[in-house]
CSV table of C-alpha atoms in Angstrom, one decimal:
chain,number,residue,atom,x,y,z
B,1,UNK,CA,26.9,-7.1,29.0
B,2,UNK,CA,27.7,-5.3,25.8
B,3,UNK,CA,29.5,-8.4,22.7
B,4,UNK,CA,32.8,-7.5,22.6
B,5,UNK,CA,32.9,-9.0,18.8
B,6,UNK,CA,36.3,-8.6,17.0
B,7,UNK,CA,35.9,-5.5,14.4
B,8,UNK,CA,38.2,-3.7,11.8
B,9,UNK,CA,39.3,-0.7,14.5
B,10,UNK,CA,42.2,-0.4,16.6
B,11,UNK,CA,41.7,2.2,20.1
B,12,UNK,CA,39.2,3.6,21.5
B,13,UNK,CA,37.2,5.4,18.4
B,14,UNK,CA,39.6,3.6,16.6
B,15,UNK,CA,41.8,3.6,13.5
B,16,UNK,CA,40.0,1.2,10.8
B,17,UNK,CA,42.4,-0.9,9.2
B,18,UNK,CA,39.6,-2.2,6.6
B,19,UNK,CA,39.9,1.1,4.5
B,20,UNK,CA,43.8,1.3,5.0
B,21,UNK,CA,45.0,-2.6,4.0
B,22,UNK,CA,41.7,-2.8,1.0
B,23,UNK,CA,40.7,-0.3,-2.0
B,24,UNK,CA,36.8,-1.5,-2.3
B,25,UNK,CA,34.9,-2.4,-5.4
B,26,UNK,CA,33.1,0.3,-6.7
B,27,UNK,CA,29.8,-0.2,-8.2
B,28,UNK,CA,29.5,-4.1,-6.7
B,29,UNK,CA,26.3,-6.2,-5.9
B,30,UNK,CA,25.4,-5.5,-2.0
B,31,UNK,CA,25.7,-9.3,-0.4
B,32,UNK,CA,24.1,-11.9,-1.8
B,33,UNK,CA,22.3,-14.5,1.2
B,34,UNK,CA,23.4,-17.7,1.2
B,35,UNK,CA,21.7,-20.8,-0.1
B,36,UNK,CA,21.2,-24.0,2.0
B,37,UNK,CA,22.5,-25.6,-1.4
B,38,UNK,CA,25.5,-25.0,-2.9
B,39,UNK,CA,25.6,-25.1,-6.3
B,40,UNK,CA,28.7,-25.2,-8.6
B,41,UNK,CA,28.7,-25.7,-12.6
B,42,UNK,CA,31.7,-26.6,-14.6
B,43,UNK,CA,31.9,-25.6,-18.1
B,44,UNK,CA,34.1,-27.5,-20.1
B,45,UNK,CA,34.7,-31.4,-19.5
B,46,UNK,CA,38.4,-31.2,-20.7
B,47,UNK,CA,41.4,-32.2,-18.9
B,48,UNK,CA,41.6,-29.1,-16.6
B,49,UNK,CA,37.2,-29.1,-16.2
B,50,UNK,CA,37.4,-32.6,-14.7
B,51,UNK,CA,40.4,-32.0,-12.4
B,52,UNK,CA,38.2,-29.1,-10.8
B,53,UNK,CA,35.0,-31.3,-10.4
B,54,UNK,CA,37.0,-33.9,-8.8
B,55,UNK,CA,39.0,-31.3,-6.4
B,56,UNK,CA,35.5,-29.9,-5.5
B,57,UNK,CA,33.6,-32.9,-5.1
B,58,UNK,CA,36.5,-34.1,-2.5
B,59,UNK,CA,36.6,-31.2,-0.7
B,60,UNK,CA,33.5,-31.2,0.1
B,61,UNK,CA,32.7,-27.6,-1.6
B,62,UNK,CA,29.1,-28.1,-3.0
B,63,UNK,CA,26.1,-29.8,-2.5
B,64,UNK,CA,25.4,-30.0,-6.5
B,65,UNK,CA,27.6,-30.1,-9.4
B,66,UNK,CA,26.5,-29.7,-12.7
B,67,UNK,CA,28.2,-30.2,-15.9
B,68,UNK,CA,28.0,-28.7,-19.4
B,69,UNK,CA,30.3,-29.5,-22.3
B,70,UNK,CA,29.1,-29.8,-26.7
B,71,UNK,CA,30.3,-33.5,-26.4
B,72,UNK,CA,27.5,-35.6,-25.3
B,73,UNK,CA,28.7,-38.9,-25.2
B,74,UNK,CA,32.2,-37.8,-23.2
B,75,UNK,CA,29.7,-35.7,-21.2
B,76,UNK,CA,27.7,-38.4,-20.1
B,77,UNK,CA,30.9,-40.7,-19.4
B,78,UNK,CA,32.7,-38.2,-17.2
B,79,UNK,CA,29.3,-38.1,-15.3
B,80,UNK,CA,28.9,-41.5,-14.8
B,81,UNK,CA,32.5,-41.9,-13.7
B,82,UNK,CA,31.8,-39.4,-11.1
B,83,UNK,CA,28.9,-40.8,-9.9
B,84,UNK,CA,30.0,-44.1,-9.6
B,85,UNK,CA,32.5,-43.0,-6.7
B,86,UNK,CA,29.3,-41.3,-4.6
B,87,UNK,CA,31.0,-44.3,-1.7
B,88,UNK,CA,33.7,-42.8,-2.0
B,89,UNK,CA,32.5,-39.2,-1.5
B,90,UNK,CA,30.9,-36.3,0.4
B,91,UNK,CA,27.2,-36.7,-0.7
B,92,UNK,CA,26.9,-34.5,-4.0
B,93,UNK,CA,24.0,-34.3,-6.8
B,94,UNK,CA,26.2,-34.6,-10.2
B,95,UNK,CA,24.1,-33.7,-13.3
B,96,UNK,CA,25.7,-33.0,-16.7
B,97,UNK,CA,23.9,-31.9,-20.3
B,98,UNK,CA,24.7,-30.0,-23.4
B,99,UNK,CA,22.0,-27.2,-22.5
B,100,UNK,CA,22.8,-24.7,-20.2
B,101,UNK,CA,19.5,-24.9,-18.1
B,102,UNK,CA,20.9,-27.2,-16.1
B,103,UNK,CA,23.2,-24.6,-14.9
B,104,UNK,CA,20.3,-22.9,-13.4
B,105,UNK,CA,20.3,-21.6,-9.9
B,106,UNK,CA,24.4,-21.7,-9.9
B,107,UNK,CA,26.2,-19.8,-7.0
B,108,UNK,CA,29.3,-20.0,-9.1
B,109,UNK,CA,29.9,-20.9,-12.8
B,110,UNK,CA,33.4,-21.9,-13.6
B,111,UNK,CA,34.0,-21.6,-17.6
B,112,UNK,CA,37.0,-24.1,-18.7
B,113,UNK,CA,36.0,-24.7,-22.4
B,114,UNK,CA,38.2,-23.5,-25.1
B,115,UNK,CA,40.6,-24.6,-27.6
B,116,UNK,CA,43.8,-26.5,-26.2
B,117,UNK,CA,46.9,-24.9,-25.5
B,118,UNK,CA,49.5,-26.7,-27.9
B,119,UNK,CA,53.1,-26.9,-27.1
B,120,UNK,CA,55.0,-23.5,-27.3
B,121,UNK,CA,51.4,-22.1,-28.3
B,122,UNK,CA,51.5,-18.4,-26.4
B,123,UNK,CA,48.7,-17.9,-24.2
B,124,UNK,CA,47.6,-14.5,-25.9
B,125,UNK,CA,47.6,-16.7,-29.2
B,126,UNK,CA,44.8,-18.4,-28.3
B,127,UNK,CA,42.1,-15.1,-28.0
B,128,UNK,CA,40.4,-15.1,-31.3
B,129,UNK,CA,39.6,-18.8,-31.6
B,130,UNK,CA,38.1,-18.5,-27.7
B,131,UNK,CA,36.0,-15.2,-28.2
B,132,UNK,CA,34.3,-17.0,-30.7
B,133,UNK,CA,33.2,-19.7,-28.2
B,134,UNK,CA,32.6,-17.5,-25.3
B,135,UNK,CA,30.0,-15.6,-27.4
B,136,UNK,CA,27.9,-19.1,-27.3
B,137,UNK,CA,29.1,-19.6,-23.7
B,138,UNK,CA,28.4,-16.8,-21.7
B,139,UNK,CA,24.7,-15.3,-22.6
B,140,UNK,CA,23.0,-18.4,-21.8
B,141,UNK,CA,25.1,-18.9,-18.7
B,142,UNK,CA,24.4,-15.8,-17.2
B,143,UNK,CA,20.5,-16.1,-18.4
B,144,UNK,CA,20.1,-19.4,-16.4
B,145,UNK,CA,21.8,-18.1,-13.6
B,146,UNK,CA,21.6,-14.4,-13.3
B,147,UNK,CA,22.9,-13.6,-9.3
B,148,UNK,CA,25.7,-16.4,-9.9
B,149,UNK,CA,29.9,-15.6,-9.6
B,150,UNK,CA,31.3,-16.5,-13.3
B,151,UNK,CA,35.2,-17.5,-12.9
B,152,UNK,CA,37.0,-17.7,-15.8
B,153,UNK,CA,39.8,-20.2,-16.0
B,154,UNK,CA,39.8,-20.5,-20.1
B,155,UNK,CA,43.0,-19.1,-21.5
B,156,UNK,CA,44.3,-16.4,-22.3
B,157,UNK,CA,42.4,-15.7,-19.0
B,158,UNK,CA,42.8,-11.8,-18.3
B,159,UNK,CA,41.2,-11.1,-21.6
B,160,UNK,CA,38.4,-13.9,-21.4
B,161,UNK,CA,37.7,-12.7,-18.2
B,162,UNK,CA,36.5,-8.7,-20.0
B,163,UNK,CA,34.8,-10.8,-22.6
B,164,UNK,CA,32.9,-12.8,-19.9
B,165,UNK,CA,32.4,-9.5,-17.8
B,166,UNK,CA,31.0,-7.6,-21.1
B,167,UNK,CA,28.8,-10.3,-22.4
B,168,UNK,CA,27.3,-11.5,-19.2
B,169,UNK,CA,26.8,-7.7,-18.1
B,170,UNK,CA,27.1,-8.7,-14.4
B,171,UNK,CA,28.8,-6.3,-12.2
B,172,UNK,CA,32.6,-6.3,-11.6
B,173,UNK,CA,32.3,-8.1,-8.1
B,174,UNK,CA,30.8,-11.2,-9.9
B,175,UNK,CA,33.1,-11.9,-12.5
B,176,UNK,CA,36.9,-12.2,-11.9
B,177,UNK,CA,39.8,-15.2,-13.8
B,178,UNK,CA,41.6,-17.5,-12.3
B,179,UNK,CA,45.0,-15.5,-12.9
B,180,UNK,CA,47.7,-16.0,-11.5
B,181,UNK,CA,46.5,-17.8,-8.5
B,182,UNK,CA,48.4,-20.8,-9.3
B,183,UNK,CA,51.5,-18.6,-11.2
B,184,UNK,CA,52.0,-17.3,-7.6
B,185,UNK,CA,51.8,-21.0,-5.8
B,186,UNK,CA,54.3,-21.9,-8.6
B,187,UNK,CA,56.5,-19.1,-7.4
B,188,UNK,CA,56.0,-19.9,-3.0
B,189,UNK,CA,56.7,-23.3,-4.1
B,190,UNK,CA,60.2,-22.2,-6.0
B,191,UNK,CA,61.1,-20.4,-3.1
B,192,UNK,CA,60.4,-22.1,-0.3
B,193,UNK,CA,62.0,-25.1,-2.2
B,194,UNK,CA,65.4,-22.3,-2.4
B,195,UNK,CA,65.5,-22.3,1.6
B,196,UNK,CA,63.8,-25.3,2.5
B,197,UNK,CA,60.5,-24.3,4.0
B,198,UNK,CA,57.0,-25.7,3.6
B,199,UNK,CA,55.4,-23.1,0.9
B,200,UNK,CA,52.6,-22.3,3.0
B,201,UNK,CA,55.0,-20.1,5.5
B,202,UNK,CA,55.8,-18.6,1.9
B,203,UNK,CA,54.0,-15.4,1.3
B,204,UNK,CA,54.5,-14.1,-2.4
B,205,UNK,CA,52.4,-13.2,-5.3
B,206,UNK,CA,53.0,-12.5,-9.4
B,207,UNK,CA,50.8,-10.1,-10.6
B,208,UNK,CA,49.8,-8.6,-14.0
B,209,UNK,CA,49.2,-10.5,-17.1
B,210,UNK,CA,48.8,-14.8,-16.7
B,211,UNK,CA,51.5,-14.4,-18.9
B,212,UNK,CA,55.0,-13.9,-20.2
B,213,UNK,CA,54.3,-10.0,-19.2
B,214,UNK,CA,53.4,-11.0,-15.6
B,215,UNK,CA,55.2,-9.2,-12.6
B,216,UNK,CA,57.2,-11.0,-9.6
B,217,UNK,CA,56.4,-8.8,-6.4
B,218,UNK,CA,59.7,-9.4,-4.9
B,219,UNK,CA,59.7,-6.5,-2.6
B,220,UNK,CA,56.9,-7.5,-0.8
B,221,UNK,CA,57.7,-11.2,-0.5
B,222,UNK,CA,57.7,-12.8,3.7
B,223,UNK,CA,58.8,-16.3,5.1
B,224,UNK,CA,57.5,-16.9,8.9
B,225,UNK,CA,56.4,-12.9,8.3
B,226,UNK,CA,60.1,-11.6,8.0
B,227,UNK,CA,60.2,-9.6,4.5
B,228,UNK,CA,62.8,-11.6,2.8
B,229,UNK,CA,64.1,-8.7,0.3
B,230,UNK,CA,64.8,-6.0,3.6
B,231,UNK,CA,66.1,-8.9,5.4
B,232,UNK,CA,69.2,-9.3,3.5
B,233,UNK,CA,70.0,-6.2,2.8
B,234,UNK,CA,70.1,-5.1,7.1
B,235,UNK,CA,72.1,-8.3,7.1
B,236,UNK,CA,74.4,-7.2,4.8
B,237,UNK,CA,73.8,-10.5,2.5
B,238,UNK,CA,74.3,-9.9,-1.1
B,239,UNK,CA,72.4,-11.5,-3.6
B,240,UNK,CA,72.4,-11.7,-7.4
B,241,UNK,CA,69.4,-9.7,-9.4
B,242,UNK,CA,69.7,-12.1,-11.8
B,243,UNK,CA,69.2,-15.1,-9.9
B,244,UNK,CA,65.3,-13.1,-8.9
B,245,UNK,CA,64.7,-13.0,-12.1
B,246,UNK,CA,65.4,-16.5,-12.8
B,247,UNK,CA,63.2,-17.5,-10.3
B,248,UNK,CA,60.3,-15.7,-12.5
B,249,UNK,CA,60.9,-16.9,-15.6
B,250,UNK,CA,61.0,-20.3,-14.4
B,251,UNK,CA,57.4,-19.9,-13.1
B,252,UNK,CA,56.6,-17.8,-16.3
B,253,UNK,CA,57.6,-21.2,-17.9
B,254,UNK,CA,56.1,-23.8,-15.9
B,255,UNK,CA,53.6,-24.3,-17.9
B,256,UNK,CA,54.6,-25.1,-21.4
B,257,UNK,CA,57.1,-27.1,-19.4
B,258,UNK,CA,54.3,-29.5,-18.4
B,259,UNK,CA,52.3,-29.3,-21.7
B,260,UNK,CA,55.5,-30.2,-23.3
B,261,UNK,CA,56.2,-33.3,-21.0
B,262,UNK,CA,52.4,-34.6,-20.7
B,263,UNK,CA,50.2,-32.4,-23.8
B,264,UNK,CA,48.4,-30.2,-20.7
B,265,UNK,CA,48.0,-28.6,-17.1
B,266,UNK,CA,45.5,-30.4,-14.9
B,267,UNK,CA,45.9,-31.3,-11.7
B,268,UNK,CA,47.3,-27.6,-10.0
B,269,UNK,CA,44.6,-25.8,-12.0
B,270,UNK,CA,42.2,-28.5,-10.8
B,271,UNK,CA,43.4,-27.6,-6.7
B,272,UNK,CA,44.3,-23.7,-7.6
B,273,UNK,CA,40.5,-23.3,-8.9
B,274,UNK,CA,38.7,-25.0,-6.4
B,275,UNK,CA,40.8,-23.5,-3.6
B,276,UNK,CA,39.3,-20.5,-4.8
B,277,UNK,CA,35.8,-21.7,-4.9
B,278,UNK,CA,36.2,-23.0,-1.3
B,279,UNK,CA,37.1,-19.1,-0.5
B,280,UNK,CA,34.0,-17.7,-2.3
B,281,UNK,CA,31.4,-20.1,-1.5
B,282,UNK,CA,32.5,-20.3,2.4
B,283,UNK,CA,32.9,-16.7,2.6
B,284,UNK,CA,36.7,-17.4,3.4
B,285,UNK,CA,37.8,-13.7,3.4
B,286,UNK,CA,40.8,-14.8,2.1
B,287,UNK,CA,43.6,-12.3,-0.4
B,288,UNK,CA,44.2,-14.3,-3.9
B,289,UNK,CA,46.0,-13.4,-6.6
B,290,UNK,CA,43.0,-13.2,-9.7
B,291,UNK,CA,42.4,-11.4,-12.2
B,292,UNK,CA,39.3,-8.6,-11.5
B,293,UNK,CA,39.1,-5.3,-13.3
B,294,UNK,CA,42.0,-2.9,-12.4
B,295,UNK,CA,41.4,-0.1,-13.6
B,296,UNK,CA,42.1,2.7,-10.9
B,297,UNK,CA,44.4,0.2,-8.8
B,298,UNK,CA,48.2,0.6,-9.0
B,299,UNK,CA,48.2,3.7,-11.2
B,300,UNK,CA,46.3,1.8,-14.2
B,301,UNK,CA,44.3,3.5,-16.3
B,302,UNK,CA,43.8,3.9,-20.1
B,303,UNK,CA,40.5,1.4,-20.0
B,304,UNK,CA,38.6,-1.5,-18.5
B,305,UNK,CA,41.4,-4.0,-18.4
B,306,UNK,CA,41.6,-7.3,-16.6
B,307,UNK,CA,44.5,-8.5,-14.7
B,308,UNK,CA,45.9,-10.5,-11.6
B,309,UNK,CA,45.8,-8.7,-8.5
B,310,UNK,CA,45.7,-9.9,-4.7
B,311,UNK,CA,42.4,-9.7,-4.2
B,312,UNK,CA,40.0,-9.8,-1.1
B,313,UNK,CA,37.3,-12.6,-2.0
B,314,UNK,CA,34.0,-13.8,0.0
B,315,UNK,CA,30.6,-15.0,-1.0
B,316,UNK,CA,29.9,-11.9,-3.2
B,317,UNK,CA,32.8,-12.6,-5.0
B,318,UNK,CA,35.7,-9.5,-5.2
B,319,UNK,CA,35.4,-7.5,-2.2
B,320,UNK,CA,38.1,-5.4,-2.5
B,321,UNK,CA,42.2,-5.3,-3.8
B,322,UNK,CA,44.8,-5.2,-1.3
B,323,UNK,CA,47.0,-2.3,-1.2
B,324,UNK,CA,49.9,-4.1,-1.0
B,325,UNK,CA,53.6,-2.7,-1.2
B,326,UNK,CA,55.4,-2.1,-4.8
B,327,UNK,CA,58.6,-1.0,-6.1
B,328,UNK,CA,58.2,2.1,-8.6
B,329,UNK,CA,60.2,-0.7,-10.9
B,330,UNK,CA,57.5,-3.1,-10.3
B,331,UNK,CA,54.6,-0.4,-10.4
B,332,UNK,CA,56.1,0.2,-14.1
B,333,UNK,CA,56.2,-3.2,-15.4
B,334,UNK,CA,52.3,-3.4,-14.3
B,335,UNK,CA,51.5,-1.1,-16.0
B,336,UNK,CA,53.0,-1.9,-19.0
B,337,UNK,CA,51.5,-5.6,-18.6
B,338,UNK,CA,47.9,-3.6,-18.4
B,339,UNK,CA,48.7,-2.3,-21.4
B,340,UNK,CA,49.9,-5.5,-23.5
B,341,UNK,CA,46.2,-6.8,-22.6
B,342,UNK,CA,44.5,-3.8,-23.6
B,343,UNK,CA,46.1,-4.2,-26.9
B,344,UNK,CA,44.5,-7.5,-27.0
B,345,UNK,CA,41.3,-6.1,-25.8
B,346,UNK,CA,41.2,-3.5,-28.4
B,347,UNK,CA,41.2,-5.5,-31.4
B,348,UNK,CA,37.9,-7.4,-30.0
B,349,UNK,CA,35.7,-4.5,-30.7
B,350,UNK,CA,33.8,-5.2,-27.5
């Protein structure tokens, strides 16, 4: 009896719905087979570094963690303090060390170091001071762990994310940012909290920059699968533009709102990140908001820029980018946002 598996058509001889709902990845890794281990490094013991080791190592995500940091003495300490809580946690081999060679064999490096975001401090402000530090970063990262997934979480994230993709000189698939994967839980979390639903029947994403130039897709935004914009309007119910856009700016500002009130982000970072290592290193198949190269997608062009886009991710990293529904308003401000980085990228002389 032939398997009748689930496949990607529709019919007899069948429409495939894999080419219509993705764009692929052009010149990507094929698949990359799977390790008994799972390995995970964490660059960067800060504040936002820790909270991802500790979201991974409850979550059950790896078999090994290893960490990497220029301090050794706060290096060692966070390792021990980790360690210490093995009763208390999924079996996990923790390592930490100021040379890279214990990264070796990663299936996926996550880079957190760079210089701390101070209060008001722009995101894009930060570029030249981590460039510098990427240089010494990335080269021996990819070295001891050449057919690894590099995801960049260090800010400003779109542009670190090119610097990490042109230093390492992995292919496209295998490097992506963080992006606005957590922007776009800020904003499902503002609006389920506007008509009282859990944010998980909330399906909405901010695209673009991980920035002040980021785009709300409001058009494309479902609760419980009903399109929340068309809804409305066949219902006759008016609402204000205005109070859209206040919605975004108050995730645009979320986070200097918590730097302000505790001197950094952790804690969502630390579950945004390692939600999205459960989705690579599971092969979850599942559409996040990162940043990945965009050029070609959306009408950008110009250069090879770096931005958020809902993005199909597995265990080789970006599979494809999700043609999902925009406004010629919000096509525009994309655009635009693509080319606020590539400003930033120019001036790196890359």
């Amino acid at each position: 009896m032939a398997n009748n598996g689930s496949g990607s058509s529709l019919g007899p001889g069948g429409l495939d719905l894999t080419n219509t709902f993705f764009k692929p990845i052009l010149n990507s890794d094929p698949p990359i087979p799977s390790n008994r281990c799972t390995k995970v490094s964490v660059i960067g013991v800060g504040n936002v570094g820790m909270a991802i080791a500790q979201t991974i190592l409850t979550q059950d995500i790896a078999d090994e963690i290893a960490l990497v940091d220029s301090k050794p003495d706060k290096l060692r300490g966070e390792m021990l303090d980790l360690q210490h809580a093995a009763a208390f946690l999924p079996r996990t081999r923790i390592t930490a060390s100021v040379d890279y060679a214990v990264t070796a064999g990663s299936d996926l490096c996550i880079v957190t170091a760079g210089a701390r975001q101070n209060p008001g401090e722009s995101r894009l402000n930060l570029l030249q001071r981590n460039v510098a530090l990427f240089r010494h970063i990335i080269p021996p990262l990819a070295k001891s762990s050449p057919d690894a997934i590099l995801l960049i979480v260090s800010n400003p994230v779109d542009v670190l994310t090119y610097v990490a993709w042109k230093l390492s000189g992995f292919p496209v698939n295998r490097v992506l940012g963080s992006g606005t994967n957590l922007d776009s839980s800020r904003f499902r979390f503002l609006i389920a909290d506007h008509i009282d639903v859990n944010a998980q029947d909330v399906q909405a994403f901010i695209v673009g920059e991980h920035g002040d130039s980021s785009v709300a897709l409001w058009s494309s935004i479902s609760v419980g699968g009903i399109p929340v914009l068309s809804f409305l309007e066949k219902q006759q119910i008016a609402y204000e533009k205005q109070t859209l856009e206040d919605i975004h700016q108050t995730v645009v500002g979320s986070a200097y709102e918590v730097i302000s009130l505790k001197g950094y982000t952790s804690w969502a970072i630390g579950y945004s990140v390692a939600n999205l290592a459960y989705t690579i290193l599971r092969d979850q198949r599942k559409i996040h908001p990162v940043t990945v190269l965009a050029r070609g997608f959306y009408g950008i062009e110009g250069g090879d820029v770096f931005l958020s886009l809902p993005a199909l991710l597995g265990r080789n990293g970006v599979v494809a980018v999700t043609n999902v529904h925009m406004t010629d308003e919000e096509s525009e401000k994309l655009q635009k946002s693509a080319k606020t980085i590539l400003e930033m990228q120019s001036q790196l002389g890359l």
